[in-house]
Coordinates of C-alpha atoms and ligand atoms in Angstrom, one line a residue:
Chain A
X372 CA 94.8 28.2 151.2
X373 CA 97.5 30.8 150.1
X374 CA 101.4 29.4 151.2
X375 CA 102.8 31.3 154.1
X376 CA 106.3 32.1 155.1
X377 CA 108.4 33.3 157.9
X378 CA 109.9 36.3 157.2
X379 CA 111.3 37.4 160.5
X380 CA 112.3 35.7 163.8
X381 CA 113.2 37.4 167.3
X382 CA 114.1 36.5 170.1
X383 CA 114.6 38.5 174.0
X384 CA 117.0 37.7 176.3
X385 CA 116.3 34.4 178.0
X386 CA 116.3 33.4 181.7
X387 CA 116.1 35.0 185.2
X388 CA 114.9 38.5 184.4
X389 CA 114.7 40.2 187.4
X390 CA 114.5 43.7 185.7
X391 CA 112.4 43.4 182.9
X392 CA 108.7 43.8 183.3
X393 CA 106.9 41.3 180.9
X394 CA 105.9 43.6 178.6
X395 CA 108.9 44.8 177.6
X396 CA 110.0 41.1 177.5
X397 CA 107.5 40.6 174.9
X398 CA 108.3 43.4 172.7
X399 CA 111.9 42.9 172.7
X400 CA 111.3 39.4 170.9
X401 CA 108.5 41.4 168.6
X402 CA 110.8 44.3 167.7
X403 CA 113.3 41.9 166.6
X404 CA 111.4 39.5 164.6
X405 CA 110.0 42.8 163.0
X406 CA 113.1 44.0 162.5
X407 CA 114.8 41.1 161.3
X408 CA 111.2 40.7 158.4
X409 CA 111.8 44.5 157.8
X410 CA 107.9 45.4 157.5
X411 CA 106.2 48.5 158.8
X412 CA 102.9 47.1 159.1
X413 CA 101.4 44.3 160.6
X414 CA 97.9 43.8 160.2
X415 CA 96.8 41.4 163.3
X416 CA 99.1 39.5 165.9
X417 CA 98.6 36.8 168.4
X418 CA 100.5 36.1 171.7
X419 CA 100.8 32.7 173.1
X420 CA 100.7 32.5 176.7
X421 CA 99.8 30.1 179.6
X422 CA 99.1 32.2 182.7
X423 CA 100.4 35.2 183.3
X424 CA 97.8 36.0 185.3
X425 CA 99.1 33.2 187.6
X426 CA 102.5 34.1 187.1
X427 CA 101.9 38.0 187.1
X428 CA 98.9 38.5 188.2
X429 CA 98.5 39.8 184.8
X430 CA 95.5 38.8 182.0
X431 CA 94.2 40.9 179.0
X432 CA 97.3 40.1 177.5
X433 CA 96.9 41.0 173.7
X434 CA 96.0 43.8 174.3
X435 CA 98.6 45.2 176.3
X436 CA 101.2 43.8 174.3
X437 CA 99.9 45.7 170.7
X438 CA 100.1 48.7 173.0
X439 CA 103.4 48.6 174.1
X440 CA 104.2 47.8 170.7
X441 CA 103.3 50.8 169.4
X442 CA 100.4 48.7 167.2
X443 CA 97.8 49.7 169.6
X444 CA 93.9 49.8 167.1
X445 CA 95.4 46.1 165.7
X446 CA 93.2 42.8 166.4
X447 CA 95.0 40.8 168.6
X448 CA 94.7 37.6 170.2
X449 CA 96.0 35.8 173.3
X450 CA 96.3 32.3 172.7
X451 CA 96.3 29.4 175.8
X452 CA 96.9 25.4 175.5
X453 CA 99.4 25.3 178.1
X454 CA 102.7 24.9 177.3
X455 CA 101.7 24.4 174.1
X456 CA 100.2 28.6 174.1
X457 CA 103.2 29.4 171.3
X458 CA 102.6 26.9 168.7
X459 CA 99.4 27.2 168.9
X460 CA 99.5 30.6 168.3
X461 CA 101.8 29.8 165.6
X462 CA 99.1 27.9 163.8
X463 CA 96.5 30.4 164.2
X464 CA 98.4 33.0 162.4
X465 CA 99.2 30.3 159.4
X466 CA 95.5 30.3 158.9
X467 CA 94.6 33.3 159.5
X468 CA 97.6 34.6 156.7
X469 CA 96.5 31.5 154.6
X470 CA 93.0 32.0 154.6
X471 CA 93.5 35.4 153.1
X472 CA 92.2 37.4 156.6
X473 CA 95.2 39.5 157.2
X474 CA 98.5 39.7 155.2
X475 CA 101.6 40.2 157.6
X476 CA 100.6 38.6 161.3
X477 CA 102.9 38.9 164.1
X478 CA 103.0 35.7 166.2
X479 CA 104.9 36.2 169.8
X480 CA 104.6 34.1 172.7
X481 CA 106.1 34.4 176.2
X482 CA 106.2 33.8 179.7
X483 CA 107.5 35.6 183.1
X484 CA 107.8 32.9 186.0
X485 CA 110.4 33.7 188.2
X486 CA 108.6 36.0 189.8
X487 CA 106.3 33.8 192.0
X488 CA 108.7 31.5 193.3
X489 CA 109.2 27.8 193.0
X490 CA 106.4 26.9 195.1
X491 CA 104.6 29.4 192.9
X492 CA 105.7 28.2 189.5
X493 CA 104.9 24.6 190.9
X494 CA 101.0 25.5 191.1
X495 CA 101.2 27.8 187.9
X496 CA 102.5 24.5 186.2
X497 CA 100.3 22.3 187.7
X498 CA 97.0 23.7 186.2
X499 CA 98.0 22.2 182.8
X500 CA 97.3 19.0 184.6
X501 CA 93.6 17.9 186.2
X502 CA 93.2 20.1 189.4
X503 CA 90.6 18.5 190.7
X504 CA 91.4 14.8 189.8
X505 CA 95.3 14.6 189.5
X506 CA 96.8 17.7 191.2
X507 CA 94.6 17.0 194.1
X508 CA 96.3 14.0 195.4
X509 CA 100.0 16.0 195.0
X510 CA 101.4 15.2 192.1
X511 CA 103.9 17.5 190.5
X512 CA 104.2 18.0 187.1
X513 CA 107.8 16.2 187.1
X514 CA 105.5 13.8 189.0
X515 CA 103.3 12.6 186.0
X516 CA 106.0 12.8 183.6
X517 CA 108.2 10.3 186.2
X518 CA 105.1 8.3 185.6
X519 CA 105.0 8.2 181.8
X520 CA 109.1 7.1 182.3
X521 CA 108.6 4.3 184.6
X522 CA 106.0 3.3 182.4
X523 CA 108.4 3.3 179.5
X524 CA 111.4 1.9 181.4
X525 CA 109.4 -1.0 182.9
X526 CA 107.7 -1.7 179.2
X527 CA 111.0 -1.4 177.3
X528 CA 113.8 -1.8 178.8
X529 CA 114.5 2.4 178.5
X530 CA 117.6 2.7 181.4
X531 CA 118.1 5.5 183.3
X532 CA 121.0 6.5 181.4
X533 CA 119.5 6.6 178.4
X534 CA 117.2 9.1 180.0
X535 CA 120.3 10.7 181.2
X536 CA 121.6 11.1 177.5
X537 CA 118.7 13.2 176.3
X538 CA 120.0 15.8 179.0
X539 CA 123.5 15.8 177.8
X540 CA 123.0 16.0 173.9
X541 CA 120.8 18.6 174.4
X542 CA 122.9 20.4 177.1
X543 CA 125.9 19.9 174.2
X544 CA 123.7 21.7 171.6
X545 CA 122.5 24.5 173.7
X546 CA 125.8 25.3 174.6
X547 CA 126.6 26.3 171.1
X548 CA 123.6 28.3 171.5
X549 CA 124.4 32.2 172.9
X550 CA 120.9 32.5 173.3
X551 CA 120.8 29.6 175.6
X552 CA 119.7 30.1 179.4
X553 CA 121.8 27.1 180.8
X554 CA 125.0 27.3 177.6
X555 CA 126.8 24.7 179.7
X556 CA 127.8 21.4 179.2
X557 CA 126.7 18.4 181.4
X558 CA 127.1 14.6 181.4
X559 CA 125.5 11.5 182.2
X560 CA 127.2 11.0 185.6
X561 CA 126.3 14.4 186.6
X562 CA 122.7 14.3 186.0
X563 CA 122.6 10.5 187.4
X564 CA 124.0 12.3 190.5
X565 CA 121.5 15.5 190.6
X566 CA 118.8 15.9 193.5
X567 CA 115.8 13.5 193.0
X568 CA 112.8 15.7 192.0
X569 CA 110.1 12.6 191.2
X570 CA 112.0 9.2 191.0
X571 CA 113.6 8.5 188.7
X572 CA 113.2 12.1 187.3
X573 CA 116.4 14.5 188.6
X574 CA 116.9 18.0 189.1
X575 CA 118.9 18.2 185.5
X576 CA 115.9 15.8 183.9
X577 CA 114.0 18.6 184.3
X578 CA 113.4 22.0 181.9
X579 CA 114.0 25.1 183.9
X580 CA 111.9 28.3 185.0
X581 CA 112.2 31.0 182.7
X582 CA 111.6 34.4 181.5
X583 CA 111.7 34.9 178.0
X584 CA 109.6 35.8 174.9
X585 CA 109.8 34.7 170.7
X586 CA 108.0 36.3 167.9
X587 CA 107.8 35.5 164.4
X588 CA 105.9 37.5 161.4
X589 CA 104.3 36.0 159.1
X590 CA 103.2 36.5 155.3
X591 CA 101.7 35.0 151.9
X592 CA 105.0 33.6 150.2
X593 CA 104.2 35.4 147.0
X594 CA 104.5 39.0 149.3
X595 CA 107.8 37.2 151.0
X596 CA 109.0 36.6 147.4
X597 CA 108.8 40.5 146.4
X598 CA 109.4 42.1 150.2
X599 CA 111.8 39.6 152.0
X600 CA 115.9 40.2 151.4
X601 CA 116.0 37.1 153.9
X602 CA 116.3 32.9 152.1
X603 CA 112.8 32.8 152.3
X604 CA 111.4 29.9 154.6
X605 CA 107.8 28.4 154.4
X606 CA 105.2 26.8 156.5
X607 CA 104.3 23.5 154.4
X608 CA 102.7 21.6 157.2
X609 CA 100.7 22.0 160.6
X610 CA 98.6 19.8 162.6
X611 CA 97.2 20.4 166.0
X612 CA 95.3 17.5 168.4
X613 CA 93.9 16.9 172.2
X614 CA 93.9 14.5 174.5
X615 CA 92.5 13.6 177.8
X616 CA 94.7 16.2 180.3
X617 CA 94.4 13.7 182.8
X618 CA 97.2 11.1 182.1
X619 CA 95.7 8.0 183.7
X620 CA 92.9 8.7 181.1
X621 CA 95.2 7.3 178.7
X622 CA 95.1 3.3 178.4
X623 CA 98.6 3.7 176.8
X624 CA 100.2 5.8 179.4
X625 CA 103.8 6.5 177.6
X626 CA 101.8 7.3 174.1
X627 CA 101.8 11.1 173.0
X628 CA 99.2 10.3 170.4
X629 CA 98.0 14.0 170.1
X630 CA 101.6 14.5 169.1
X631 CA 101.1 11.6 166.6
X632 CA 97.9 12.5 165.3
X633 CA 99.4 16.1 164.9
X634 CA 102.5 15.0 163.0
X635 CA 100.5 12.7 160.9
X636 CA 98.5 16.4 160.3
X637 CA 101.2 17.8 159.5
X638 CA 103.0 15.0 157.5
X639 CA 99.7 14.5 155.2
X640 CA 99.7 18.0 154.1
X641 CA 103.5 18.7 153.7
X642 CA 103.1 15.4 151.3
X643 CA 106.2 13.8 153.4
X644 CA 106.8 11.4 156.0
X645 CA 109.1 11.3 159.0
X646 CA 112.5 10.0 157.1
X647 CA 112.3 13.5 154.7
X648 CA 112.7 15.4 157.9
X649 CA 116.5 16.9 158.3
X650 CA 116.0 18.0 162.0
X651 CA 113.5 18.5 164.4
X652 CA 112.5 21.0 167.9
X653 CA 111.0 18.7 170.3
X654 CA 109.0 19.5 173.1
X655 CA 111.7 17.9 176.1
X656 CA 109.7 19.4 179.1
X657 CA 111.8 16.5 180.7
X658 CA 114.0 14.3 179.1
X659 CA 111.3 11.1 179.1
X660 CA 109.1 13.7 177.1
X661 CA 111.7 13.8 174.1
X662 CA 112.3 9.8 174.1
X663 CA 108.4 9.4 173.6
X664 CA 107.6 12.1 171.1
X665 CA 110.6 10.9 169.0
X666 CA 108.9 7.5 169.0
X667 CA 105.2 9.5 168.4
X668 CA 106.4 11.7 165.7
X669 CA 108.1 8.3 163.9
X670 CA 111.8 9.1 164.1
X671 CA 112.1 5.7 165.6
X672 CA 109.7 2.9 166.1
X673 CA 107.9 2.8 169.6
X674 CA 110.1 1.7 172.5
X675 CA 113.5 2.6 170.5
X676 CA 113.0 5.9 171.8
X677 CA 115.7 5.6 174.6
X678 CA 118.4 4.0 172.5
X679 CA 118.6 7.1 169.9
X680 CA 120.3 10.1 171.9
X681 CA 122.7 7.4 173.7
X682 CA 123.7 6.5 169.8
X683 CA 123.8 9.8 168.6
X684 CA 121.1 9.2 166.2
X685 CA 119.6 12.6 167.3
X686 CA 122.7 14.9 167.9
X687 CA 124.1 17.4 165.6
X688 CA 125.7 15.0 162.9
X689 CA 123.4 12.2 163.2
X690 CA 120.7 10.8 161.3
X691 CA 117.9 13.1 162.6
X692 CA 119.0 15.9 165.0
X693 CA 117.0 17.0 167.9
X694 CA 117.0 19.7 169.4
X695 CA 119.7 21.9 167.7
X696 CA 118.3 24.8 169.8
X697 CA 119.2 22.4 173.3
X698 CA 115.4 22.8 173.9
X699 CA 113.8 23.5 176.5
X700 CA 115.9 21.6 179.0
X701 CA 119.1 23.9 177.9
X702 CA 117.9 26.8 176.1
X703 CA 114.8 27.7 178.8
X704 CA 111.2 27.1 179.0
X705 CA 109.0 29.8 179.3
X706 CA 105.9 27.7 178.9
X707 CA 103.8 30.1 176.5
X708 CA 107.1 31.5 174.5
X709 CA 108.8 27.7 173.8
X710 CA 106.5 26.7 170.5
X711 CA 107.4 30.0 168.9
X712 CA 111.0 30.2 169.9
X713 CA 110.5 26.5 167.8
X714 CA 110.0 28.5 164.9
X715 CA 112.7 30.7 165.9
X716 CA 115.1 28.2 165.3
X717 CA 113.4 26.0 162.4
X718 CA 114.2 29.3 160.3
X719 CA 117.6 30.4 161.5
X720 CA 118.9 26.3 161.1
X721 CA 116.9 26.9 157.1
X722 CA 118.7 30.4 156.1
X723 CA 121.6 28.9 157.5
X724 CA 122.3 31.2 160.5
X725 CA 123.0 29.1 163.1
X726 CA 126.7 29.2 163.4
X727 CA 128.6 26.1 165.4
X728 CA 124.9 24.5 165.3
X729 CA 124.0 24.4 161.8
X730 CA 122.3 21.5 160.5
X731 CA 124.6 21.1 157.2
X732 CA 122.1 21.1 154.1
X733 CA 119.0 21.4 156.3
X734 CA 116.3 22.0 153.3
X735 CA 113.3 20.7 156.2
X736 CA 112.0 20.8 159.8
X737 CA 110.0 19.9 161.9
X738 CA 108.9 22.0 165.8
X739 CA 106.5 19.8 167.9
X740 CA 105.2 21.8 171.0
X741 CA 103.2 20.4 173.7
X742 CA 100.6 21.1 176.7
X743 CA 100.7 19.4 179.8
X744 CA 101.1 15.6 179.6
X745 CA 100.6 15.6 176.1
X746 CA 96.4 17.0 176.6
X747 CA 97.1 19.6 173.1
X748 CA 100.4 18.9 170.7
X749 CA 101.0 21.2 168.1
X750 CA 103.3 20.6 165.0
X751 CA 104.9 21.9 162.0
X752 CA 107.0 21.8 159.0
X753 CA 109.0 24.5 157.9
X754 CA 111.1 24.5 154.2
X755 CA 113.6 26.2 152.3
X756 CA 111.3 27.9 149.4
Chain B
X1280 CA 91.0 24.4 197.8
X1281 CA 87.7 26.7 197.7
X1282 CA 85.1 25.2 199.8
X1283 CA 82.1 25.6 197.1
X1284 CA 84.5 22.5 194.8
X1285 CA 85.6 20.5 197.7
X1286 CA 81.7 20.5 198.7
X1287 CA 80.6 19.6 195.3
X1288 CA 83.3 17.0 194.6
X1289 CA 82.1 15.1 197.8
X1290 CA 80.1 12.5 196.6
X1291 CA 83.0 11.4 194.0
X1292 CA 85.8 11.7 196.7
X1293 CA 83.7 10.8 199.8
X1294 CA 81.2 7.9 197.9
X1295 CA 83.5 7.2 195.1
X1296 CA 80.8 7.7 192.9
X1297 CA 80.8 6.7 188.9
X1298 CA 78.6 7.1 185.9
X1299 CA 77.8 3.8 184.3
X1300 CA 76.8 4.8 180.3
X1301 CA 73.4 3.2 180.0
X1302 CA 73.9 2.2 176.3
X1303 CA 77.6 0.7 176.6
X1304 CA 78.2 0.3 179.8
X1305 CA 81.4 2.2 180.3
X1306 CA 82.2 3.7 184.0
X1307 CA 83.1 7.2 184.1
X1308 CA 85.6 8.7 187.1
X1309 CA 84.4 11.3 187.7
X1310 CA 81.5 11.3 186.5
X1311 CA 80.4 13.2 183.0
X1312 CA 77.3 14.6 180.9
X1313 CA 78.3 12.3 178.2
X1314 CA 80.0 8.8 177.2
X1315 CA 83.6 9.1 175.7
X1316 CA 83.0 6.0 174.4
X1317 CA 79.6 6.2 172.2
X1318 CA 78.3 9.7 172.8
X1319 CA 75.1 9.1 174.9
X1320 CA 74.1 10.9 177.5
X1321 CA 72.2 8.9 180.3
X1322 CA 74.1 7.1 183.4
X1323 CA 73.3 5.1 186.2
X1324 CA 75.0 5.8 189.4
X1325 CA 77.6 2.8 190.3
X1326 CA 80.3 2.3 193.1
X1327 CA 83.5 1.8 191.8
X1328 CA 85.6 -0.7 192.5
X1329 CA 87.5 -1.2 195.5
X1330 CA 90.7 -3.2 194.0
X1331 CA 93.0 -2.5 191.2
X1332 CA 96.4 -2.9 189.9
X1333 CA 99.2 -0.3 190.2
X1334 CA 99.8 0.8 186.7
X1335 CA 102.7 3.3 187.2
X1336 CA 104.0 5.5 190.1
X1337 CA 106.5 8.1 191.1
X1338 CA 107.7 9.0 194.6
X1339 CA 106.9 13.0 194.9
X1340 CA 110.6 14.1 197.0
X1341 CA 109.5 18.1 195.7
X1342 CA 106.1 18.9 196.7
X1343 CA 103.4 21.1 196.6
X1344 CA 103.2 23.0 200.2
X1345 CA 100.0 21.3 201.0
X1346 CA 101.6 18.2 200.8
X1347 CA 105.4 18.9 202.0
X1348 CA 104.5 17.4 205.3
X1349 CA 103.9 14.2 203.5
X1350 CA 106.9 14.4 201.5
X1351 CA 108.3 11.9 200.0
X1352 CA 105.4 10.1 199.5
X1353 CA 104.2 7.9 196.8
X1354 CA 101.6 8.9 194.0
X1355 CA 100.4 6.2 191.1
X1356 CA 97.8 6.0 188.8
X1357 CA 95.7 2.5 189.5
X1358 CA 93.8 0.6 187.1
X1359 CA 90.4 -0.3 189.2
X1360 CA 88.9 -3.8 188.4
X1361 CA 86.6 -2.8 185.6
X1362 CA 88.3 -0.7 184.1
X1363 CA 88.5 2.8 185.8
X1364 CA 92.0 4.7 185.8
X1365 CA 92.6 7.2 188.8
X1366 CA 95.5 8.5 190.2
X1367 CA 95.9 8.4 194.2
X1368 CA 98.8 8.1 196.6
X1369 CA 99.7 4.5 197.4
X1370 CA 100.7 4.7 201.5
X1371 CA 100.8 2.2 204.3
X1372 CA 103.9 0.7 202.6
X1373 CA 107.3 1.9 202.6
X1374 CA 108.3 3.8 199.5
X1375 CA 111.3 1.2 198.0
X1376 CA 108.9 -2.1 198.8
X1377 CA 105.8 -0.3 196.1
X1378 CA 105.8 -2.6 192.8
X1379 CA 104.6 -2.1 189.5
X1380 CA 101.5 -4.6 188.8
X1381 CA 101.0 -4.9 192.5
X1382 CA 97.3 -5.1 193.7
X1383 CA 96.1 -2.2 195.6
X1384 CA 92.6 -1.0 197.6
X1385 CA 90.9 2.2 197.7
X1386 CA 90.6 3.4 201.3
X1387 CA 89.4 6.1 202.6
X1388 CA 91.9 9.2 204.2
X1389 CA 93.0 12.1 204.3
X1390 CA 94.6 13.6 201.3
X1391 CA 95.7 17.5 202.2
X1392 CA 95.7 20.4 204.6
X1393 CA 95.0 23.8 203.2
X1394 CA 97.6 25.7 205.2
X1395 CA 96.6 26.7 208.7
X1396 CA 93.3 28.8 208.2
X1397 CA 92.1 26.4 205.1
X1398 CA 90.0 23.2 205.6
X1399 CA 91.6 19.6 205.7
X1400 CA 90.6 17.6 202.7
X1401 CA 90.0 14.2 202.6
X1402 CA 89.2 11.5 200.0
X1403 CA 91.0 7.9 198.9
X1404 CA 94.1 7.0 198.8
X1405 CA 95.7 3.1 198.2
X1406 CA 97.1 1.0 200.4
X1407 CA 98.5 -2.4 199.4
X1408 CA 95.7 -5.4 199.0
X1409 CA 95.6 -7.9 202.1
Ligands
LIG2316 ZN1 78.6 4.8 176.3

């Protein structure tokens, strides 16, 4: 397989996006990561997206979005694993640009879910999870993941506040971030005092609803080499895995092990193991989510996954910092956008673009991006060439 | 809920119907075309259990608008005797006396109301073991 590198990143304006159609919130992010790789043409492009036809009452997706690009004639591709629709997508157009296919791939991903309410954006949610076996008895999504924490809590001694923690480092982070939906601040008392959503999950446990697309293109390195004025960045590793969808399918019910199978993908063919990793984008649907995929992708052992954002082993200065971006809980989650605004960041943190929340000497990361309860995980790693 | 999948999921929800693999013996819930376990693809019919232990559980406070009549109301994921994991409310109990580990038995109830027009669906819920 040919290397591939990133050569442009873009993203749109993030958050409640009450006059933007979703087209034009897709092509806003396109234009930019275009713009930002400098290329004319792009040969093929996928778009990562959970449901906007639940959302918008919109499907035929790829389409409309070459169109309204102006690439209209172009293969393209609409890409769905839940929430994990953008990485995914991601890792098509690595093989597709690695098996030699297509040269320069455009690889967006986004979402519009304001639109159809809370109780709306509930349902939309809630078909990542069994309909007909899980969703049926009413729980939420927040309800499954409250699961996986009291699981961990009652297993390992994970507190409340550790949970709590996660929010604030990553609220810190994203408020470095002007791309951030929620740039504010928060601490632990704050979130231990926010409206119960699924005990113990809270309000600010929670990722929020979002509007918002990411694109990325994509190329062989040696065309990067000649045709990119950017530090050039490369894919060296990606790994993709399923699981049941239905949680209690799971005799370990606080395992990601799609997400470990994937990093152990993705570590195997990068030729490195969890302690070369200088920072990572984690998939922190809620804050539980990013204490068990730390311990899944081997940042720390399994159970220590509480103790590591209350000791700052995972903020900006620590050992391994998560979540530079403030994830999803901070920066905004729209479900099929969040893999590839991963990659957004991966790249800005390896040219060295990312102002007050630069990883200092980042050479290597790593984005994990996730469906559902963990039923698809999708990771890679991204170097300085 | 469209009537044509609340029909076909009776016998599961209304018989609690399983598959028992015919080579392994693993129970399937709900049933399937073939075992996760060793790949065939024949099943006896089986009951499943009416016990098990409460695994996990979360008390849903923002709900689905089926269910926000209900609200807050307790949803777990119980491990049947013999193996089977299904998630189910846990009711009949009040919401701060629930306990991980705690035995639990499948009755039968009903689960939602499809707004005013829609049909009223039933199947099990838990309630705690005598
Ligand atoms: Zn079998």
């Amino acid at each position: 397989m040919r290397e591939v590198a990133v050569i442009g990143v873009g993203m749109s304006e993030w958050g409640e996006l009450w006059r933007k159609p979703m087209r034009d919130i897709f092509v806003e992010a396109a234009l930019a990561a275009i713009d930002d790789a400098g290329v004319d043409k792009i040969d093929s492009m996928y778009v990562g997206c959970m449901t906007s036809g639940l959302f918008v009452g919109q499907e035929h997706l790829a389409s409309m979005m070459s169109d309204y690009l102006g690439r209209s004639g172009i293969p393209a591709t609409r890409v769905e694993s839940a929430c994990a629709s953008g990485g995914l997508a991601f890792r098509l157009g690595m093989i597709e640009v690695g098996s030699g296919v297509s040269d320069v791939v455009l690889v967006g991903g986004v979402e519009k879910m304001n639109d159809v309410g809370g109780d709306g954006a509930t349902y939309a949610l809630a078909t990542a999870a069994d309909q007909e076996y899980e969703v049926y008895h009413g729980v939420t999504f927040p309800g499954l993941y409250a699961m996986v924490a009291n699981e961990h809590m009652a297993r390992f001694g994970t507190t409340r506040q550790q949970l709590a923690h996660v929010a604030v480092k990553n609220h810190k982070h994203g408020s470095m971030n002007p791309r951030a939906q929620y740039p504010y601040e928060v601490t632990v008392d704050g979130v231990l005092k926010s409206v119960l959503v699924a005990d113990p999950l809270r309000i600010l446990d929670c990722s929020p609803i979002t509007d918002g697309a990411a694109a990325a293109v994509i190329c062989p390195l040696e065309m990067a080499k000649k045709i990119s004025k950017k530090p050039l960045v490369k894919v060296t590793g990606s790994g993709h895995s399923t699981d049941s969808i239905a949680l209690h399918d799971r005799h370990d019910l606080s395992e990601f092990a799609a997400a470990k199978r994937a990093a152990e993908t993705a570590y195997k063919m990068a030729g490195v193991g969890p302690a070369d990793i200088d920072f990572a984008e984690v998939h922190d649907c809620f804050t539980i989510a990013e204490i068990c995929v730390i311990e899944a992708l081997g940042f720390v052992k399994r159970g220590e996954g509480g103790k590591a954002a209350e000791s700052g082993l995972t903020a900006l200065g620590g050992k391994i910092p998560v979540n530079t971006s403030g994830g999803l809980k901070s920066k905004g989650h729209p479900v099929g956008a969040t893999g590839v605004a991963q990659i957004v960041e991966l790249t800005e943190q390896l040219r060295g673009e990312s102002g007050k929340r630069q990883v200092k000497g980042a050479r290597r990361g790593l984005a994990q991006n996730m469906g559902g309860t963990g039923g698809s995980s999708v990771v890679h790693i991204l170097e300085v060439a | 809920m469209f009537p044509a999948r609340y029909w076909r999921e009776m016998p599961q929800r209304y018989r609690l119907e399983a598959g028992k693999c015919k080579r392994c013996g693993k129970v399937c819930f709900p049933p399937r075309l073939v075992c996760p376990k060793c790949g065939n693809r024949t099943f006896d019919t089986v009951r499943l259990a009416d016990e098990g232990v409460l695994k996990t559980y979360t008390v849903i406070r923002v709900a689905p608008s089926q269910f926000t009549g209900q609200s807050p109301y307790a949803v777990g994921i119980v491990e049947l005797d013999g193996g089977v994991l299904i998630t189910t409310q846990v009711v009949d109990i009040l919401l701060d006396e629930i306990k991980l580990g705690q035995r639990v038995r499948v009755e039968f109830r009903r689960v939602q109301e499809d707004g005013s027009a829609g049909i009223i669906c039933y199947g099990y819920k838990c309630v705690p073991a005598a």
